[in-house]
Coordinates of C-alpha atoms in Angstrom, one line a residue:
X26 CA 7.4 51.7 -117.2
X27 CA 5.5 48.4 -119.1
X28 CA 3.9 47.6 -116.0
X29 CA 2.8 50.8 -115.2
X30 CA 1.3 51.3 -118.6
X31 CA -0.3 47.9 -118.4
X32 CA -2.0 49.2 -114.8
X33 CA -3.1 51.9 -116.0
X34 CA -4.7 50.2 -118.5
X35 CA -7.4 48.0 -116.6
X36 CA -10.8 49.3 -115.6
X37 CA -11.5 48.6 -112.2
X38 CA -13.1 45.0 -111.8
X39 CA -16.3 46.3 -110.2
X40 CA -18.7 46.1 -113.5
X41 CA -17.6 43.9 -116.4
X42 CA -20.0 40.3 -116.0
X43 CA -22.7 42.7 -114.6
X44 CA -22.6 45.2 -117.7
X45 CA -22.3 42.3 -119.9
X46 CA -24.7 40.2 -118.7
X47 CA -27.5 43.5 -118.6
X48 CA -26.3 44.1 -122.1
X49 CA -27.1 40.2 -123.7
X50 CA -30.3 38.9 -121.4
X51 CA -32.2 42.5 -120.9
X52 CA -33.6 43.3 -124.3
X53 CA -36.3 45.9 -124.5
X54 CA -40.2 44.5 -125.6
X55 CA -41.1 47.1 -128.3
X56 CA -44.1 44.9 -129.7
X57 CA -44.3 42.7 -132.3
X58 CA -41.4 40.5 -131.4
X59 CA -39.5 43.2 -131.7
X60 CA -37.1 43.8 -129.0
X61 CA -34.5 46.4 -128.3
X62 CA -30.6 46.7 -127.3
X63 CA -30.0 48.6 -124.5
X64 CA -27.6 50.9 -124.1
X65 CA -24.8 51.3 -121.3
X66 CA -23.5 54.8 -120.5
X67 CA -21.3 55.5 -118.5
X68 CA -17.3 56.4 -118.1
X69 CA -16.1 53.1 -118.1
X70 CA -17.0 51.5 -121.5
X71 CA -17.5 48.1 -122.0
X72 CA -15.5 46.8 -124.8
X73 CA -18.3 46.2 -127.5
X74 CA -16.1 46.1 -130.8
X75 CA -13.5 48.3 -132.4
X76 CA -14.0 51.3 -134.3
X77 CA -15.1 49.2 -137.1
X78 CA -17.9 48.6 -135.6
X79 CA -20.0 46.4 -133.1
X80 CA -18.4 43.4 -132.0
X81 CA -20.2 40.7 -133.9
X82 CA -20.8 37.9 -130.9
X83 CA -22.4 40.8 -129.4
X84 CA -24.8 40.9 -132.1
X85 CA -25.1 37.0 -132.3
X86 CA -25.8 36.4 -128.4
X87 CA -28.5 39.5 -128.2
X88 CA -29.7 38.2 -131.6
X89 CA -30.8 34.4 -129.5
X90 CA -31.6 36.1 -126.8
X91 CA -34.3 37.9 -128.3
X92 CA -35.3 34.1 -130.1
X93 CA -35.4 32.7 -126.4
X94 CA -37.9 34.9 -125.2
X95 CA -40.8 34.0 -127.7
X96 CA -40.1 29.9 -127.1
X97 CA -41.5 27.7 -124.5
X98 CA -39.0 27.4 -121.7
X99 CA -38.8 23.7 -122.3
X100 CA -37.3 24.3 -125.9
X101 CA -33.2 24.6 -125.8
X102 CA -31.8 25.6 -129.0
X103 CA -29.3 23.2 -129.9
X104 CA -27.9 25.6 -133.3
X105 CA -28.2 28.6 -135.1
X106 CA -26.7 29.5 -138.2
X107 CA -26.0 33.7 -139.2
X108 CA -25.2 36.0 -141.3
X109 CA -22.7 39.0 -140.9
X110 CA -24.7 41.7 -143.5
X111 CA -23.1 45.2 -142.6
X112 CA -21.4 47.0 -140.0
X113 CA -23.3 48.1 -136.4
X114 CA -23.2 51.6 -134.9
X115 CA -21.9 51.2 -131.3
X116 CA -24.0 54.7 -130.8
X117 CA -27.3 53.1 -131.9
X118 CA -29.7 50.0 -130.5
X119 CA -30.2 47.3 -132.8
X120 CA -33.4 46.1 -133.0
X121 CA -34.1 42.2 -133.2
X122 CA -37.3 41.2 -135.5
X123 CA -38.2 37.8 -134.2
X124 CA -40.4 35.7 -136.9
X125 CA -42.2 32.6 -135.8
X126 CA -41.5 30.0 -138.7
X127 CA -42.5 26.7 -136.9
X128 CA -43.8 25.5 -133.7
X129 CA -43.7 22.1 -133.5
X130 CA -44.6 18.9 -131.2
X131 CA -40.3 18.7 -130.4
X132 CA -38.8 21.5 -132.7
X133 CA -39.2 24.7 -132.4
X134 CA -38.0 27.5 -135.4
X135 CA -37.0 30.8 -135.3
X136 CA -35.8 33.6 -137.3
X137 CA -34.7 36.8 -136.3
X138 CA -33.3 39.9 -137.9
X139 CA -30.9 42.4 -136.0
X140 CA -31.7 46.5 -138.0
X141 CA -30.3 49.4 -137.5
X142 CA -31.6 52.9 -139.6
X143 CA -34.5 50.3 -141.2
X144 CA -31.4 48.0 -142.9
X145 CA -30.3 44.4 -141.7
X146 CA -27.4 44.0 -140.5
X147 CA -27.1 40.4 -139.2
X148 CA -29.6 37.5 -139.4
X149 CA -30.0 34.0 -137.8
X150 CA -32.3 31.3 -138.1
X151 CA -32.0 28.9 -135.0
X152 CA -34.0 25.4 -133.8
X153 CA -34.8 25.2 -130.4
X154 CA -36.2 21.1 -129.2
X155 CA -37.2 19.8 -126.1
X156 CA -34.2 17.6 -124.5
X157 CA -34.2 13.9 -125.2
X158 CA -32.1 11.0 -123.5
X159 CA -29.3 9.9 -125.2
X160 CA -29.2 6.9 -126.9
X161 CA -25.5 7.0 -128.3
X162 CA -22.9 9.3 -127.1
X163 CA -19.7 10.3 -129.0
X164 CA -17.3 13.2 -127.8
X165 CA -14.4 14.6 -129.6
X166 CA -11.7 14.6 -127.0
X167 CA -10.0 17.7 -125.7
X168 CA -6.7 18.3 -126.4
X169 CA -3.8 18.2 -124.2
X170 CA -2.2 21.6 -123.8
X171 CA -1.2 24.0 -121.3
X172 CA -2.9 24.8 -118.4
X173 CA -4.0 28.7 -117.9
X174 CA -2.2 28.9 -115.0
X175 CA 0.7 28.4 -116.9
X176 CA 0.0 31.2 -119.3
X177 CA 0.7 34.9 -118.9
X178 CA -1.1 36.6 -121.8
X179 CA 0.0 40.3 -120.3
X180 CA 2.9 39.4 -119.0
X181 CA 3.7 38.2 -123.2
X182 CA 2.4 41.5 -124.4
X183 CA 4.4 43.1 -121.7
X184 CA 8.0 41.5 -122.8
X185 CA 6.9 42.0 -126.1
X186 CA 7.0 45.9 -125.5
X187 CA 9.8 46.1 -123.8
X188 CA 11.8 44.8 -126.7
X189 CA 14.3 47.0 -128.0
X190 CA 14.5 45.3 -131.4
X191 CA 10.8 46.1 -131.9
X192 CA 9.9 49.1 -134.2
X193 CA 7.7 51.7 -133.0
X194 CA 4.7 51.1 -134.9
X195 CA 5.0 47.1 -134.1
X196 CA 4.7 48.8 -129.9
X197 CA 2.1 50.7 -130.7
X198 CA 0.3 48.3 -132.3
X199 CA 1.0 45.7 -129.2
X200 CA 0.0 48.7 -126.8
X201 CA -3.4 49.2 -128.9
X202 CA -3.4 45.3 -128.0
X203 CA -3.4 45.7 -124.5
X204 CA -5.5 48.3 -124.3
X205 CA -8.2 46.3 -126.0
X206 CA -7.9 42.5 -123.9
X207 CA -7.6 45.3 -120.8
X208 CA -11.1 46.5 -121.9
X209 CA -12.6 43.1 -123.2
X210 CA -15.2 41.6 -120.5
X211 CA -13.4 38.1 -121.3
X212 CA -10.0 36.6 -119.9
X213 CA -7.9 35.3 -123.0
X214 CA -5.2 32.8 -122.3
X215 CA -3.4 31.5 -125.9
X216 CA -1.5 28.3 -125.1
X217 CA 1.2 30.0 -128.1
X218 CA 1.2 33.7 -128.1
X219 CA 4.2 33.6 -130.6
X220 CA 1.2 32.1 -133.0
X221 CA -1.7 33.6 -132.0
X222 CA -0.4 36.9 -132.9
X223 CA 1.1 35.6 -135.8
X224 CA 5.2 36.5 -134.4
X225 CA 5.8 33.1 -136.1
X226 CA 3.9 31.0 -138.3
X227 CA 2.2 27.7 -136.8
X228 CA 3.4 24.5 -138.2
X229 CA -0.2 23.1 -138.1
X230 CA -3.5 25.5 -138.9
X231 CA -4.5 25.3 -135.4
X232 CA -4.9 27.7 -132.2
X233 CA -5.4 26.8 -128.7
X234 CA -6.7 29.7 -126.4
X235 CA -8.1 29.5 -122.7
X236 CA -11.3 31.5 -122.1
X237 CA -13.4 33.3 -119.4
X238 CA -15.5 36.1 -118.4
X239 CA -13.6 38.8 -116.4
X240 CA -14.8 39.4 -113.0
X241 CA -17.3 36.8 -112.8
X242 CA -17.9 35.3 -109.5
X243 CA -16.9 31.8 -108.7
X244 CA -20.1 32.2 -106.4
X245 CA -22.5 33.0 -109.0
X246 CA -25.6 31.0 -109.5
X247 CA -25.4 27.9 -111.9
X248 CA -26.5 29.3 -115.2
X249 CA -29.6 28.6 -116.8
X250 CA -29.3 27.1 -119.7
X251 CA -30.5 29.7 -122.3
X252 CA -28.0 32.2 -120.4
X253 CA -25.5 29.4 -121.0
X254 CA -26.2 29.7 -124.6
X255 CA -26.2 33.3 -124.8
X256 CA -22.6 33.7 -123.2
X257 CA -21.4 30.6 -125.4
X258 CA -22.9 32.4 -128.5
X259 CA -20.7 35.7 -127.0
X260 CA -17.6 33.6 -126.9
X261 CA -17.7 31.7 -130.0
X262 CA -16.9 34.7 -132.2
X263 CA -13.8 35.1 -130.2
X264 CA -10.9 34.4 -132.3
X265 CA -12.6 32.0 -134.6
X266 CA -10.8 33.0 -137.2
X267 CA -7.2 33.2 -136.0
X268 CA -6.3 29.9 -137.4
X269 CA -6.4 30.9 -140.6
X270 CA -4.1 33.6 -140.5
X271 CA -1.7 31.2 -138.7
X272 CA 0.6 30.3 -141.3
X273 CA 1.0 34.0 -142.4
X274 CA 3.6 35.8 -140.0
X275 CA 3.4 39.8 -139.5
X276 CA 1.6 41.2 -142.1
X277 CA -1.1 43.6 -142.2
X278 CA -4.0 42.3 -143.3
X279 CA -8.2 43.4 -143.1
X280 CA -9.8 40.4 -141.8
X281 CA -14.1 40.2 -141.1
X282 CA -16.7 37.4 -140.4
X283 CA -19.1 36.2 -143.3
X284 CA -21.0 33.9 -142.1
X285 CA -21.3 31.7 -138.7
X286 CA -22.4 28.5 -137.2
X287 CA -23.0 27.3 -133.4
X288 CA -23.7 23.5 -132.4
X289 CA -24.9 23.5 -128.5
X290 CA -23.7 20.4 -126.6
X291 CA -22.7 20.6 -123.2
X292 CA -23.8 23.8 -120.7
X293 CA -20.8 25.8 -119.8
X294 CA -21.8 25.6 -115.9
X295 CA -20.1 28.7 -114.1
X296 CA -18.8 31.6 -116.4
X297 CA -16.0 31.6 -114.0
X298 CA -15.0 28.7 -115.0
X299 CA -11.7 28.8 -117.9
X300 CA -12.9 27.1 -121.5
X301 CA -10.5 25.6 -123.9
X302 CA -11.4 27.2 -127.3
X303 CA -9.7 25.7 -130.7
X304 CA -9.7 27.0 -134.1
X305 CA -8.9 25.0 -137.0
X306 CA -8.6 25.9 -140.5
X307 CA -10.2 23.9 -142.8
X308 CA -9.7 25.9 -146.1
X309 CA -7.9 29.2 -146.5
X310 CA -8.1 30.4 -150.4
X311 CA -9.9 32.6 -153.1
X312 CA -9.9 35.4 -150.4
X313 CA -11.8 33.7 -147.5
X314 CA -11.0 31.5 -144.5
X315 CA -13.8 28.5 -143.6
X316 CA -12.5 27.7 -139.8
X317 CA -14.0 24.7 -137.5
X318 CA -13.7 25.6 -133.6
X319 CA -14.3 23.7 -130.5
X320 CA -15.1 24.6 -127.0
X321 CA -14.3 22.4 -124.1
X322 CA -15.2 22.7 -120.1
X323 CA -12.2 21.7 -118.4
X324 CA -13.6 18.0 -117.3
X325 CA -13.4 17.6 -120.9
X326 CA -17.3 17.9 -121.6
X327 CA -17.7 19.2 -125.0
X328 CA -20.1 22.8 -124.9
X329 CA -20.4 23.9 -128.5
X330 CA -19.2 23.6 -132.5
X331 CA -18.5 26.1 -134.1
X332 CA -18.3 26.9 -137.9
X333 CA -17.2 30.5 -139.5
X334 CA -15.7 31.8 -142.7
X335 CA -14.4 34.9 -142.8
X336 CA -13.0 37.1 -146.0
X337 CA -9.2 37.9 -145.5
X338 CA -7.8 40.5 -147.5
X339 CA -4.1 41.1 -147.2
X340 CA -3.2 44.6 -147.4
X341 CA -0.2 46.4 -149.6
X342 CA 1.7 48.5 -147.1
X343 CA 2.2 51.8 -149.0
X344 CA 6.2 53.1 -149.2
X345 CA 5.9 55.7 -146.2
X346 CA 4.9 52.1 -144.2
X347 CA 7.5 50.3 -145.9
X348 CA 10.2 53.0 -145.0
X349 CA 8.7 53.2 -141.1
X350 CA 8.4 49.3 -140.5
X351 CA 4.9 49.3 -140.1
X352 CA 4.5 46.9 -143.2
X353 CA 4.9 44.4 -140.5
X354 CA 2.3 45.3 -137.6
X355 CA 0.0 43.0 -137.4
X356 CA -1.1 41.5 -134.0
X357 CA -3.8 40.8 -135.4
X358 CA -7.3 41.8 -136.4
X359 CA -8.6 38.4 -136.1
X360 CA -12.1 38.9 -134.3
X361 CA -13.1 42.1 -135.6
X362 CA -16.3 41.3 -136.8
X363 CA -20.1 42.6 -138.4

Protein backbone atom coordinates (compact mmCIF):
# COMPACT_ATOMS: atom_id res chain seq x y z
CA UNK A 1 0.00 0.00 0.00
CA UNK A 2 0.95 4.11 -0.05
CA UNK A 3 2.14 3.86 3.32
CA UNK A 4 4.09 0.94 2.94
CA UNK A 5 5.84 2.31 -0.11
CA UNK A 6 6.37 5.51 1.71
CA UNK A 7 8.17 3.28 4.71
CA UNK A 8 10.07 1.66 2.67
CA UNK A 9 11.30 4.56 1.38
CA UNK A 10 13.12 6.33 4.45
CA UNK A 11 16.67 5.46 5.42
CA UNK A 12 16.98 4.73 8.84
CA UNK A 13 17.58 8.06 10.87
CA UNK A 14 20.91 7.02 12.32
CA UNK A 15 23.31 9.15 9.85
CA UNK A 16 21.88 12.07 7.93
CA UNK A 17 23.18 15.54 10.19
CA UNK A 18 26.35 13.45 10.88
CA UNK A 19 27.04 12.60 7.13
CA UNK A 20 26.11 16.05 6.20
CA UNK A 21 27.71 17.89 8.55
CA UNK A 22 31.39 15.57 7.80
CA UNK A 23 30.51 16.28 4.16
CA UNK A 24 30.32 20.61 4.42
CA UNK A 25 32.97 21.41 7.55
CA UNK A 26 35.75 18.45 6.86
CA UNK A 27 37.41 19.55 3.69
CA UNK A 28 40.72 17.99 2.88
CA UNK A 29 44.13 20.58 3.15
CA UNK A 30 45.89 19.72 -0.24
CA UNK A 31 48.27 22.89 -0.14
CA UNK A 32 48.00 25.98 -1.51
CA UNK A 33 44.53 26.84 -0.23
CA UNK A 34 43.49 24.20 -1.91
CA UNK A 35 41.17 21.97 -0.20
CA UNK A 36 39.35 18.87 -1.02
CA UNK A 37 35.69 17.25 -0.90
CA UNK A 38 35.42 14.21 0.75
CA UNK A 39 33.68 11.53 -0.16
CA UNK A 40 30.97 9.36 1.67
CA UNK A 41 30.61 5.69 0.78
CA UNK A 42 28.61 3.63 1.98
CA UNK A 43 25.02 1.77 1.28
CA UNK A 44 22.96 4.47 2.45
CA UNK A 45 23.61 7.51 0.17
CA UNK A 46 23.17 10.84 1.21
CA UNK A 47 21.07 12.75 -1.13
CA UNK A 48 23.74 15.03 -2.86
CA UNK A 49 21.70 16.06 -6.12
CA UNK A 50 19.94 14.30 -8.89
CA UNK A 51 21.29 12.58 -11.70
CA UNK A 52 21.88 15.87 -13.20
CA UNK A 53 24.35 16.37 -11.14
CA UNK A 54 25.63 17.72 -7.71
CA UNK A 55 23.24 19.43 -5.74
CA UNK A 56 24.34 23.04 -6.02
CA UNK A 57 24.04 24.31 -2.07
CA UNK A 58 26.23 21.50 -1.64
CA UNK A 59 28.75 23.11 -3.74
CA UNK A 60 27.99 26.68 -2.34
CA UNK A 61 28.28 25.70 1.54
CA UNK A 62 31.71 23.45 0.89
CA UNK A 63 32.67 26.31 -1.40
CA UNK A 64 32.61 29.04 2.18
CA UNK A 65 33.66 26.48 4.03
CA UNK A 66 36.86 26.18 2.45
CA UNK A 67 36.84 30.51 2.48
CA UNK A 68 36.41 30.12 6.41
CA UNK A 69 39.33 28.27 7.02
CA UNK A 70 41.98 30.82 5.60
CA UNK A 71 40.17 33.96 7.71
CA UNK A 72 40.80 35.06 11.12
CA UNK A 73 38.20 33.50 13.35
CA UNK A 74 37.06 36.95 14.37
CA UNK A 75 35.90 37.63 10.63
CA UNK A 76 32.09 36.47 9.88
CA UNK A 77 31.18 36.63 6.41
CA UNK A 78 28.09 38.62 6.12
CA UNK A 79 27.59 37.65 1.87
CA UNK A 80 28.80 35.89 -0.93
CA UNK A 81 27.82 36.14 -4.31
CA UNK A 82 28.27 32.77 -7.00
CA UNK A 83 28.29 31.44 -9.96
CA UNK A 84 26.63 28.14 -11.21
CA UNK A 85 29.40 27.36 -14.37
CA UNK A 86 28.78 23.52 -15.26
CA UNK A 87 27.57 20.47 -13.92
CA UNK A 88 29.49 18.37 -10.80
CA UNK A 89 30.21 14.62 -10.92
CA UNK A 90 28.68 13.16 -7.67
CA UNK A 91 31.61 10.35 -8.36
CA UNK A 92 34.44 12.91 -8.13
CA UNK A 93 35.78 15.62 -5.24
CA UNK A 94 35.67 19.05 -6.06
CA UNK A 95 38.52 20.86 -5.28
CA UNK A 96 38.11 24.58 -3.73
CA UNK A 97 40.99 27.09 -4.94
CA UNK A 98 40.88 29.76 -2.17
CA UNK A 99 42.57 33.24 -3.40
CA UNK A 100 43.35 35.80 -0.86
CA UNK A 101 42.19 39.25 -2.47
CA UNK A 102 42.12 41.52 0.63
CA UNK A 103 42.94 41.50 4.15
CA UNK A 104 41.89 44.36 5.78
CA UNK A 105 41.70 46.32 9.20
CA UNK A 106 37.50 45.13 9.35
CA UNK A 107 36.95 43.38 5.86
CA UNK A 108 38.17 40.58 4.90
CA UNK A 109 37.95 39.21 0.84
CA UNK A 110 37.91 36.00 -0.55
CA UNK A 111 37.61 34.24 -3.69
CA UNK A 112 37.36 30.74 -4.21
CA UNK A 113 36.92 28.39 -7.18
CA UNK A 114 35.24 24.84 -6.91
CA UNK A 115 37.19 22.32 -10.17
CA UNK A 116 36.65 19.27 -11.18
CA UNK A 117 38.91 17.47 -14.26
CA UNK A 118 41.10 21.10 -14.19
CA UNK A 119 37.58 23.05 -15.29
CA UNK A 120 35.50 25.45 -12.91
CA UNK A 121 32.53 24.58 -12.12
CA UNK A 122 31.23 27.13 -9.60
CA UNK A 123 32.85 30.30 -8.17
CA UNK A 124 32.19 32.75 -5.26
CA UNK A 125 33.66 35.82 -4.02
CA UNK A 126 32.49 36.45 -0.26
CA UNK A 127 33.48 39.49 2.51
CA UNK A 128 34.03 38.30 5.74
CA UNK A 129 34.14 41.65 8.74
CA UNK A 130 34.57 41.64 12.28
CA UNK A 131 31.01 42.26 14.08
CA UNK A 132 30.04 45.74 14.95
CA UNK A 133 27.20 47.07 17.34
CA UNK A 134 24.28 48.12 15.78
CA UNK A 135 23.43 51.44 15.50
CA UNK A 136 20.04 51.19 13.61
CA UNK A 137 18.05 48.04 13.31
CA UNK A 138 15.31 47.33 10.65
CA UNK A 139 13.73 43.74 10.17
CA UNK A 140 11.44 42.65 7.52
CA UNK A 141 8.72 40.88 9.35
CA UNK A 142 7.89 37.30 9.02
CA UNK A 143 4.91 36.30 7.66
CA UNK A 144 1.97 34.73 9.16
CA UNK A 145 1.29 31.29 7.88
CA UNK A 146 0.90 27.81 9.00
CA UNK A 147 2.61 26.32 11.58
CA UNK A 148 4.71 22.87 10.62
CA UNK A 149 2.93 21.09 12.81
CA UNK A 150 0.08 21.67 10.88
CA UNK A 151 1.62 20.46 7.70
CA UNK A 152 1.94 16.88 6.39
CA UNK A 153 4.21 17.10 3.43
CA UNK A 154 4.15 13.01 3.05
CA UNK A 155 1.04 12.52 4.07
CA UNK A 156 0.11 15.21 0.75
CA UNK A 157 2.31 13.16 -1.49
CA UNK A 158 0.78 10.15 -0.05
CA UNK A 159 -3.12 11.23 -0.93
CA UNK A 160 -1.70 12.42 -3.93
CA UNK A 161 -0.76 8.74 -5.06
CA UNK A 162 -3.54 7.22 -4.04
CA UNK A 163 -5.68 9.16 -6.42
CA UNK A 164 -7.41 7.29 -8.89
CA UNK A 165 -7.84 10.21 -11.29
CA UNK A 166 -4.04 10.50 -11.48
CA UNK A 167 -2.27 9.10 -14.64
CA UNK A 168 0.45 6.84 -14.26
CA UNK A 169 3.26 8.83 -15.28
CA UNK A 170 1.89 11.87 -12.91
CA UNK A 171 2.38 8.69 -9.81
CA UNK A 172 5.48 7.88 -10.86
CA UNK A 173 6.65 11.17 -11.04
CA UNK A 174 5.05 11.91 -7.26
CA UNK A 175 6.74 8.49 -6.23
CA UNK A 176 10.21 9.72 -7.78
CA UNK A 177 9.20 12.70 -5.33
CA UNK A 178 9.13 10.84 -2.37
CA UNK A 179 11.83 8.94 -2.93
CA UNK A 180 13.99 12.02 -3.18
CA UNK A 181 12.53 14.40 0.26
CA UNK A 182 12.86 10.52 1.81
CA UNK A 183 16.55 10.73 0.90
CA UNK A 184 17.13 14.55 1.37
CA UNK A 185 19.06 15.29 4.84
CA UNK A 186 16.52 18.30 5.24
CA UNK A 187 12.73 18.25 6.50
CA UNK A 188 10.50 20.20 3.95
CA UNK A 189 7.16 21.53 5.11
CA UNK A 190 5.32 23.87 2.16
CA UNK A 191 2.54 25.85 3.90
CA UNK A 192 0.62 25.02 0.05
CA UNK A 193 1.58 21.82 -1.44
CA UNK A 194 -1.15 22.36 -4.14
CA UNK A 195 1.38 25.33 -5.25
CA UNK A 196 4.56 24.29 -4.45
CA UNK A 197 4.27 21.48 -6.81
CA UNK A 198 2.55 23.60 -9.17
CA UNK A 199 -1.18 21.29 -8.91
CA UNK A 200 -2.57 24.84 -9.19
CA UNK A 201 -1.20 28.04 -10.01
CA UNK A 202 -0.52 30.60 -6.97
CA UNK A 203 -2.50 33.76 -7.21
CA UNK A 204 0.59 35.75 -5.86
CA UNK A 205 4.40 34.73 -7.07
CA UNK A 206 5.16 33.63 -3.69
CA UNK A 207 6.05 30.27 -1.71
CA UNK A 208 6.12 29.60 1.83
CA UNK A 209 8.00 26.38 3.00
CA UNK A 210 9.12 25.26 6.64
CA UNK A 211 12.71 23.97 6.88
CA UNK A 212 15.02 21.67 8.92
CA UNK A 213 17.86 19.22 8.98
CA UNK A 214 16.59 15.63 9.36
CA UNK A 215 17.70 13.85 12.36
CA UNK A 216 19.42 16.57 13.98
CA UNK A 217 19.47 16.59 17.74
CA UNK A 218 17.48 19.07 19.73
CA UNK A 219 20.50 18.46 22.09
CA UNK A 220 23.16 19.37 19.85
CA UNK A 221 25.62 22.09 20.68
CA UNK A 222 24.79 25.77 19.81
CA UNK A 223 26.35 26.30 16.41
CA UNK A 224 29.26 28.22 15.82
CA UNK A 225 28.65 30.70 13.72
CA UNK A 226 30.63 29.85 10.57
CA UNK A 227 28.89 26.32 10.86
CA UNK A 228 25.68 28.44 11.04
CA UNK A 229 26.68 29.95 7.83
CA UNK A 230 27.68 26.84 6.11
CA UNK A 231 24.19 25.04 6.88
CA UNK A 232 22.35 28.46 5.92
CA UNK A 233 24.43 28.53 2.61
CA UNK A 234 23.15 24.52 2.26
CA UNK A 235 19.56 25.65 2.70
CA UNK A 236 19.30 28.65 0.76
CA UNK A 237 19.48 26.84 -2.61
CA UNK A 238 16.47 24.84 -1.48
CA UNK A 239 13.62 25.77 -3.54
CA UNK A 240 14.70 29.23 -4.39
CA UNK A 241 13.41 29.13 -7.41
CA UNK A 242 9.94 27.56 -6.97
CA UNK A 243 8.19 30.87 -7.02
CA UNK A 244 8.82 31.38 -10.30
CA UNK A 245 7.29 28.52 -11.72
CA UNK A 246 4.23 29.27 -9.51
CA UNK A 247 1.87 30.73 -11.87
CA UNK A 248 2.61 27.87 -14.40
CA UNK A 249 0.47 24.59 -13.38
CA UNK A 250 1.70 21.01 -14.51
CA UNK A 251 3.98 21.35 -17.16
CA UNK A 252 7.19 19.89 -17.79
CA UNK A 253 9.72 22.09 -17.82
CA UNK A 254 14.06 21.99 -17.41
CA UNK A 255 14.73 24.38 -14.68
CA UNK A 256 18.69 25.29 -13.31
CA UNK A 257 20.47 27.94 -11.13
CA UNK A 258 22.55 30.78 -12.80
CA UNK A 259 23.71 32.70 -10.47
CA UNK A 260 23.18 33.19 -6.48
CA UNK A 261 23.33 35.63 -3.65
CA UNK A 262 23.40 35.14 0.30
CA UNK A 263 23.00 38.20 2.89
CA UNK A 264 23.94 36.75 6.57
CA UNK A 265 21.87 38.31 9.36
CA UNK A 266 20.75 36.50 12.19
CA UNK A 267 22.59 32.83 13.31
CA UNK A 268 20.18 30.00 12.74
CA UNK A 269 20.84 28.76 16.53
CA UNK A 270 19.99 24.84 16.61
CA UNK A 271 19.65 23.08 13.19
CA UNK A 272 16.82 21.35 14.83
CA UNK A 273 15.09 24.12 14.98
CA UNK A 274 12.12 24.52 11.82
CA UNK A 275 12.99 27.87 9.44
CA UNK A 276 10.45 29.67 7.50
CA UNK A 277 11.88 29.94 3.91
CA UNK A 278 10.03 32.38 1.28
CA UNK A 279 10.55 32.78 -2.37
CA UNK A 280 9.37 35.56 -4.33
CA UNK A 281 9.55 36.19 -7.88
CA UNK A 282 10.61 39.35 -8.81
CA UNK A 283 10.84 38.88 -12.72
CA UNK A 284 10.05 35.81 -14.69
CA UNK A 285 10.77 36.46 -18.68
CA UNK A 286 13.23 36.15 -21.65
CA UNK A 287 13.87 32.54 -20.44
CA UNK A 288 15.09 33.18 -16.79
CA UNK A 289 13.56 33.60 -13.36
CA UNK A 290 15.34 36.47 -10.83
CA UNK A 291 13.77 35.23 -7.33
CA UNK A 292 14.26 37.12 -3.76
CA UNK A 293 14.03 34.60 -0.69
CA UNK A 294 13.94 35.08 2.97
CA UNK A 295 14.71 32.91 5.83
CA UNK A 296 13.23 33.38 9.27
CA UNK A 297 13.98 31.66 12.90
CA UNK A 298 10.72 31.08 14.35
CA UNK A 299 10.99 34.10 17.04
CA UNK A 300 10.91 36.03 13.97
CA UNK A 301 14.71 36.91 13.87
CA UNK A 302 15.66 37.33 10.28
CA UNK A 303 18.95 34.67 9.33
CA UNK A 304 19.67 35.41 5.67
CA UNK A 305 18.62 37.15 1.99
CA UNK A 306 18.80 35.47 -0.51
CA UNK A 307 18.93 36.40 -4.29
CA UNK A 308 18.95 33.71 -7.44
CA UNK A 309 18.06 33.63 -11.02
CA UNK A 310 17.69 30.73 -12.62
CA UNK A 311 17.05 29.80 -16.62
CA UNK A 312 13.65 28.08 -17.15
CA UNK A 313 13.06 26.33 -20.23
CA UNK A 314 9.71 24.88 -20.76
CA UNK A 315 9.81 21.69 -22.54
CA UNK A 316 7.53 20.44 -25.72
CA UNK A 317 6.09 17.08 -24.66
CA UNK A 318 6.60 14.95 -27.78
CA UNK A 319 3.10 13.00 -29.17
CA UNK A 320 3.98 9.46 -27.42
CA UNK A 321 3.88 12.00 -24.05
CA UNK A 322 0.98 13.73 -25.26
CA UNK A 323 -0.98 10.34 -25.98
CA UNK A 324 0.36 8.77 -22.27
CA UNK A 325 -0.46 12.00 -20.18
CA UNK A 326 2.86 12.58 -19.18
CA UNK A 327 2.81 16.17 -20.98
CA UNK A 328 1.59 17.04 -17.55
CA UNK A 329 4.15 15.64 -14.94
CA UNK A 330 5.75 18.05 -13.36
CA UNK A 331 6.19 18.11 -9.62
CA UNK A 332 8.70 19.98 -10.09
CA UNK A 333 12.40 20.23 -10.83
CA UNK A 334 12.67 23.44 -9.01
CA UNK A 335 16.09 22.99 -6.93
CA UNK A 336 17.96 20.94 -9.28
CA UNK A 337 20.91 22.87 -9.50
CA UNK A 338 25.03 23.31 -10.92
Amino acid sequence: DILSFINETVLPMSSYFSRLTKLLFELESVGGNVYRSILIPGSQPLWQGTRRGLFGGQVAAQCLSAAYKTVPEDRLCHSFHSYFISLGDQALPVYYHVSQIRDGRSYTSRMIEGVQKDKTIFSMIASFSKPEADIVHITQPMPKTLQPEDLDLMGFLAALIANEDLSPNLRKAVKQRVEQFTHVPVELQPTDPLVYFRVRPSDEPTVHSWVRFREAQETEAQLSSQQSHILTTYLADMGILVAGLSSVRLHKAFVTSLDHSVYFHEPMLSPSDYLLSESHCLYGGRGRTSNKGNLWRRDGSLVATIFQEGLVRMQRPTEKERASGAANVSVGDAGVKA
